[in-house]
XYZ file of C-alpha atoms in Angstrom:
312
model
C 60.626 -81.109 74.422
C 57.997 -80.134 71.698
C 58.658 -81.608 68.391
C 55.577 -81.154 65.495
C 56.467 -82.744 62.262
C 60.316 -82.901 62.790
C 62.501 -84.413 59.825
C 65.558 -84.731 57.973
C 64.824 -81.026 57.038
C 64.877 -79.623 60.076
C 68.919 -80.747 60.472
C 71.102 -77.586 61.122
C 74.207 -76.881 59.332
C 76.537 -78.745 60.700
C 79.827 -77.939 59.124
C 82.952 -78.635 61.110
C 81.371 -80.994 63.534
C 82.611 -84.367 63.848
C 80.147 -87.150 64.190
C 81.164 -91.218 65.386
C 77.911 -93.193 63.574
C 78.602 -97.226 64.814
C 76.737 -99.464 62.215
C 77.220 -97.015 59.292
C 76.717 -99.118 56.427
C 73.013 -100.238 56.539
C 69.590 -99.831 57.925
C 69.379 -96.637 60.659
C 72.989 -96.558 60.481
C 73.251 -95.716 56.788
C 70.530 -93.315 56.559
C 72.024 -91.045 59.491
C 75.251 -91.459 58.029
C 73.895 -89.826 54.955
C 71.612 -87.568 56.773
C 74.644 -86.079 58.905
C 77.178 -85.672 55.825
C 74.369 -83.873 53.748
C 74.461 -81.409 55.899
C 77.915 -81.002 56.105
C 79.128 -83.277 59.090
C 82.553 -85.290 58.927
C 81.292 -88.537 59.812
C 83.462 -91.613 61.377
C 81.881 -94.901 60.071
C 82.206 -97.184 62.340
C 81.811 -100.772 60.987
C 82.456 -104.124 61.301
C 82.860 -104.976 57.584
C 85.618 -102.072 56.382
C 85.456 -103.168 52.933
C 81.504 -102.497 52.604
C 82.345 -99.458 54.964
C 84.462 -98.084 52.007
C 81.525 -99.143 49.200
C 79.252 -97.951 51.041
C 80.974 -94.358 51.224
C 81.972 -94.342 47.742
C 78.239 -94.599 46.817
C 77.230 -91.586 49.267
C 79.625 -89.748 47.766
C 78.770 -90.672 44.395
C 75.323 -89.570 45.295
C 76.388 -86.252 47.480
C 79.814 -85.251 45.967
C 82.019 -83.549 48.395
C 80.792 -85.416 51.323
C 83.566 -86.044 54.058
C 83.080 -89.593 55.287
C 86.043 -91.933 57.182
C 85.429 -95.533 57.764
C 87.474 -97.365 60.496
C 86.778 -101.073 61.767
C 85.313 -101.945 64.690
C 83.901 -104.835 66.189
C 81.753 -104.087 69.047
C 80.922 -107.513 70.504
C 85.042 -107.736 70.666
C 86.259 -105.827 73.505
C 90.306 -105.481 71.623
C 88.529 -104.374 68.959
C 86.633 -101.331 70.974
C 89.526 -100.167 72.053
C 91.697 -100.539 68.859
C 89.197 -98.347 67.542
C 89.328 -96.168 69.925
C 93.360 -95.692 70.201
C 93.052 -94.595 66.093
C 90.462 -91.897 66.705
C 93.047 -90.581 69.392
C 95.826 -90.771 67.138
C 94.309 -88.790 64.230
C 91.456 -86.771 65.989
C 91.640 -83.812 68.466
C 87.832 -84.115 69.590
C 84.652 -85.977 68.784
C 81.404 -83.572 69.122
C 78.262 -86.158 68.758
C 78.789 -90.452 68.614
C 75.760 -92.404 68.028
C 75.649 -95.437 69.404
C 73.357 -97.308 66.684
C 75.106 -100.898 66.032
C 73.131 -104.067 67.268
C 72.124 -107.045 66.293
C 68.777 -109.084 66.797
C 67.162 -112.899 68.134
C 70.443 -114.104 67.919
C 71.208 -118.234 68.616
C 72.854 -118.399 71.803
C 76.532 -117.156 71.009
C 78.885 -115.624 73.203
C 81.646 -112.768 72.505
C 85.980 -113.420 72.346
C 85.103 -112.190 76.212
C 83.059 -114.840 77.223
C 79.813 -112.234 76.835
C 76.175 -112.787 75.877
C 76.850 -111.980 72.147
C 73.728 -109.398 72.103
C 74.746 -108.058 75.818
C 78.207 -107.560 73.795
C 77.041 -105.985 71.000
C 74.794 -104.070 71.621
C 75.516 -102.907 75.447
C 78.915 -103.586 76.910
C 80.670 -102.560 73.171
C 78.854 -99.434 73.579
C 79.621 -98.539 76.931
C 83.223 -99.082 76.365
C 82.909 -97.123 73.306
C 81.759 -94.240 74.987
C 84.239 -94.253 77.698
C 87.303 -94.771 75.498
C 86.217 -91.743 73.621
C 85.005 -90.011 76.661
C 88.233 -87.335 76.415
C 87.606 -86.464 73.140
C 83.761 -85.977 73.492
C 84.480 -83.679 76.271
C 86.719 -81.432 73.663
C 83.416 -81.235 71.565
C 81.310 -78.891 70.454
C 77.950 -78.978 71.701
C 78.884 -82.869 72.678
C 76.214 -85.359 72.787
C 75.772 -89.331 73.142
C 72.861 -90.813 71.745
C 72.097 -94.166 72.408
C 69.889 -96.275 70.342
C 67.578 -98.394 72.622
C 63.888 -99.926 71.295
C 60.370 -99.592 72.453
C 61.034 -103.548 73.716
C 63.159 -102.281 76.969
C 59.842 -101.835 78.551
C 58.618 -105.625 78.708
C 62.612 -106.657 79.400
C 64.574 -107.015 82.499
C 68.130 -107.626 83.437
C 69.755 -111.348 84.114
C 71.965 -110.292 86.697
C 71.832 -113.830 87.949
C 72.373 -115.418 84.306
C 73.704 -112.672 82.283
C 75.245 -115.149 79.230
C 71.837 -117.305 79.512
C 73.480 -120.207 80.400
C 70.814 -121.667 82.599
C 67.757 -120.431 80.194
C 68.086 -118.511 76.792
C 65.608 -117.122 74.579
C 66.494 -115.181 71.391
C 64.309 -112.474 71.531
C 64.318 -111.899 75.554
C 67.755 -110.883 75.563
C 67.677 -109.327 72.486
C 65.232 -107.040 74.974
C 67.472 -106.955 77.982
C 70.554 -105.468 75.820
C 68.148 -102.912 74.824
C 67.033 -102.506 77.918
C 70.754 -101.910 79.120
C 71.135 -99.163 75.887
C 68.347 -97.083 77.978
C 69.746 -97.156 81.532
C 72.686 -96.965 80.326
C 71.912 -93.621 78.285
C 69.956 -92.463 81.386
C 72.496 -93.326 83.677
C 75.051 -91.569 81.571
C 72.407 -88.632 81.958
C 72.521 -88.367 85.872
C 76.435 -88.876 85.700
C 76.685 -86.339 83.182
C 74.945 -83.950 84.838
C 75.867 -84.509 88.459
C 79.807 -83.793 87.634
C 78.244 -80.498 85.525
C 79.779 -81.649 82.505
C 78.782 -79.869 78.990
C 78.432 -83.405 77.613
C 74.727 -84.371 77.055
C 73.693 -88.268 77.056
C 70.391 -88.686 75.045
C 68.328 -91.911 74.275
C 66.150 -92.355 70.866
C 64.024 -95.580 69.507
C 62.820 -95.998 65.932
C 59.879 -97.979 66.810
C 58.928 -100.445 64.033
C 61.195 -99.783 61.214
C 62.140 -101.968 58.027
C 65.732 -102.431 58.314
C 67.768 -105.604 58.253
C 68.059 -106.361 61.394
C 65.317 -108.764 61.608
C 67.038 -110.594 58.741
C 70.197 -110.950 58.776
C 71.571 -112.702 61.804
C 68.055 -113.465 63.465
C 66.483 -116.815 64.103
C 64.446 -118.839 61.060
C 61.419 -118.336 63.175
C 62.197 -114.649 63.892
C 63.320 -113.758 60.391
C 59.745 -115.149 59.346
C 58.003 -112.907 61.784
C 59.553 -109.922 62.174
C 61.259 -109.602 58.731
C 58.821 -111.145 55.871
C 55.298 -110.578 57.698
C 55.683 -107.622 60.302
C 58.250 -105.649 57.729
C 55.795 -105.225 54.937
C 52.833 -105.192 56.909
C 53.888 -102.827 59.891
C 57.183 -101.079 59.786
C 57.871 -97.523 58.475
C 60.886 -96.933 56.452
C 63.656 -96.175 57.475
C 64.254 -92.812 56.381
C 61.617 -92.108 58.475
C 62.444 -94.475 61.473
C 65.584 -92.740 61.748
C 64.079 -89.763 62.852
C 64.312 -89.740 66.576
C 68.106 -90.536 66.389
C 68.667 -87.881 64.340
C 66.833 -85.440 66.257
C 68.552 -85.995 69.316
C 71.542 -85.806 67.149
C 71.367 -82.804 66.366
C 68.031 -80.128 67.289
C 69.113 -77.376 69.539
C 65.602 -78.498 71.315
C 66.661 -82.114 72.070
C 66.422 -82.690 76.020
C 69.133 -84.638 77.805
C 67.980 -87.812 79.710
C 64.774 -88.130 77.662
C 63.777 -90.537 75.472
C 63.077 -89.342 71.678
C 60.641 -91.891 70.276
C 58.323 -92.132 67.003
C 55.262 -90.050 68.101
C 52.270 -92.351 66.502
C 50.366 -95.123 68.364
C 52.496 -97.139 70.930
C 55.478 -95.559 69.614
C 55.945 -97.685 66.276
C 55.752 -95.055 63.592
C 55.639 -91.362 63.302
C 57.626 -88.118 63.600
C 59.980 -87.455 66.189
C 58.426 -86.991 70.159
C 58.873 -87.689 73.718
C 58.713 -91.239 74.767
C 57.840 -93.438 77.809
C 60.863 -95.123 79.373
C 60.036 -98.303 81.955
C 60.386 -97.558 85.468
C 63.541 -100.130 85.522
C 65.010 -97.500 83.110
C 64.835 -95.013 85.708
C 65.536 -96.672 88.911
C 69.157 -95.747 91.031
C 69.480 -99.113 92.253
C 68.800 -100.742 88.984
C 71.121 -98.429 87.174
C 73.821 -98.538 89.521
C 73.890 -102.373 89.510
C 73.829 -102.619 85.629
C 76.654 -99.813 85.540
C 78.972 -102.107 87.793
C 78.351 -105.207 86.102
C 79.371 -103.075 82.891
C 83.073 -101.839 84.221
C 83.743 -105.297 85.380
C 82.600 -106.650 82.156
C 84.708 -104.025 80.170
C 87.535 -103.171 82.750
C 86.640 -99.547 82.170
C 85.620 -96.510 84.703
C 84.325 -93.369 83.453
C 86.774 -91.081 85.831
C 86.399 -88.034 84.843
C 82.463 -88.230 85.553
C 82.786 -87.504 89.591
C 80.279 -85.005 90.863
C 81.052 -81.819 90.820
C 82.030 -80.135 94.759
């Protein structure tokens, strides 16, 4: 993959294609929401909060009249929820070309999910993967289909709490913040080999936005993360966003996008920058790694990607 100075201009036409964007209404969501329908994508909102779903259309289409934006409610850390979501995009779509998974949330206090579910692990990982397998049918009936998954240049100093998975013997905020990030990138890169072993057209991509302003350091982080990472390191370090969404959108939607790699912020340690290949940890990578997290996943969710067997 050779990206040099990739941005929002750079988008293809994109008329008639279909795009699922979870976490539409703010932040990286929000600006690929617009990003996608400016070019002439029908884009699925997915959100938690419909009501600011539907205000937050009605001002992109204030803004870009004509636009062709849907919101529908979903709440990824509930599992009922995932699939409610799911069994409306079945009832009133034929086929999904590109979903994004972009949702998460950040540092949270130790919660867990209507599952009984880390409620980061939830969020941000197991809603995800369910997500994608619900819709898995529909993807496949695509055009050009991708996945992208949204991990964060914190997978690589993370691991995975096989042993305590809901932290109930030792919980930190910000460490499993990391581990469900972690679990977006093998997941992604699981997804990958998968994909590609059962010769499927369906591409799974991963993308990062390094250190970007949005508010997910603020609103549902710690008081002692909120100070860090939202009033200090936002003003002082993070791009914004409209640039930090690069790398999502890229893998979106460039023709030179590369399945199984990671599409990260090209500057210094990956925090800032235009869109270009990034490092993933070794843990990212490793079978035995990936294959554990994958089963923990369909016992967690009670869902099996079927139609991904290798191909004879």
């Amino acid at each position: 993959m050779t990206v040099n100075g990739w941005s929002t201009e750079q988008i293809p036409d994109l008329s008639g294609r279909t795009f699922v964007v979870t976490g539409a209404t703010a932040g990286l969501g929000l600006a690929t929401t617009r990003a996608l329908a400016s070019r002439g994508a029908a884009v699925v909102m997915a959100v938690r909060d419909q009501a600011k779903g539907h205000q937050v259309a009605a001002d992109i289409a204030a803004a870009q009249p004509g636009v062709d934006l849907e919101v529908r409610r979903i709440d990824l850390a509930d599992l009922d929820s995932v699939r409610m979501f799911a069994d409306g995009m079945h009832a009133d779509h034929r086929r999904v070309d590109v979903l994004i998974n972009n949702a998460g949330v950040m540092a949270l206090p130790r919660t867990l999910s209507p599952q009984g579910h880390e409620m980061q692990f939830a969020t941000n990982h197991l809603g995800h993967f369910a997500l994608t397998g619900l819709l898995l049918d529909l993807l496949l009936a695509g055009r050009d289909p991708r996945v992208v998954t949204v991990t964060s240049v914190n997978h690589r100093q993370a691991k995975v709490r096989f042993a305590d998975p809901t932290g109930e013997r030792g919980y930190s905020p910000m460490g499993f913040y990391n581990t469900s990030k972690l679990a977006n990138a093998i997941f992604g890169y699981q997804l990958h080999r998968r994909l590609s072993a059962a010769a499927s057209p369906l591409r799974s991509f991963l993308a990062h936005p390094g250190y970007t302003a949005t508010n997910l350091q603020s609103s549902g982080s710690t008081p002692i993360w909120r100070l860090l990472l939202g009033r200090i390191g936002n003003p002082l370090l993070a791009q914004p966003v409209d640039s930090g969404v690069w790398p999502q959108l890229f893998a979106a939607t460039d023709p030179a996008a590369q399945p199984g790699q990671l599409v990260a912020p090209g500057g210094p340690a990956e925090l800032r920058g235009h869109p270009a290949p990034g490092k993933l940890s070794a843990t990212v990578t490793d079978p035995e790694r990936g294959r554990r997290l994958w089963e923990l996943s369909e016992q967690a969710t009670g869902l099996r990607f079927e139609s991904l067997r290798p191909a004879s």
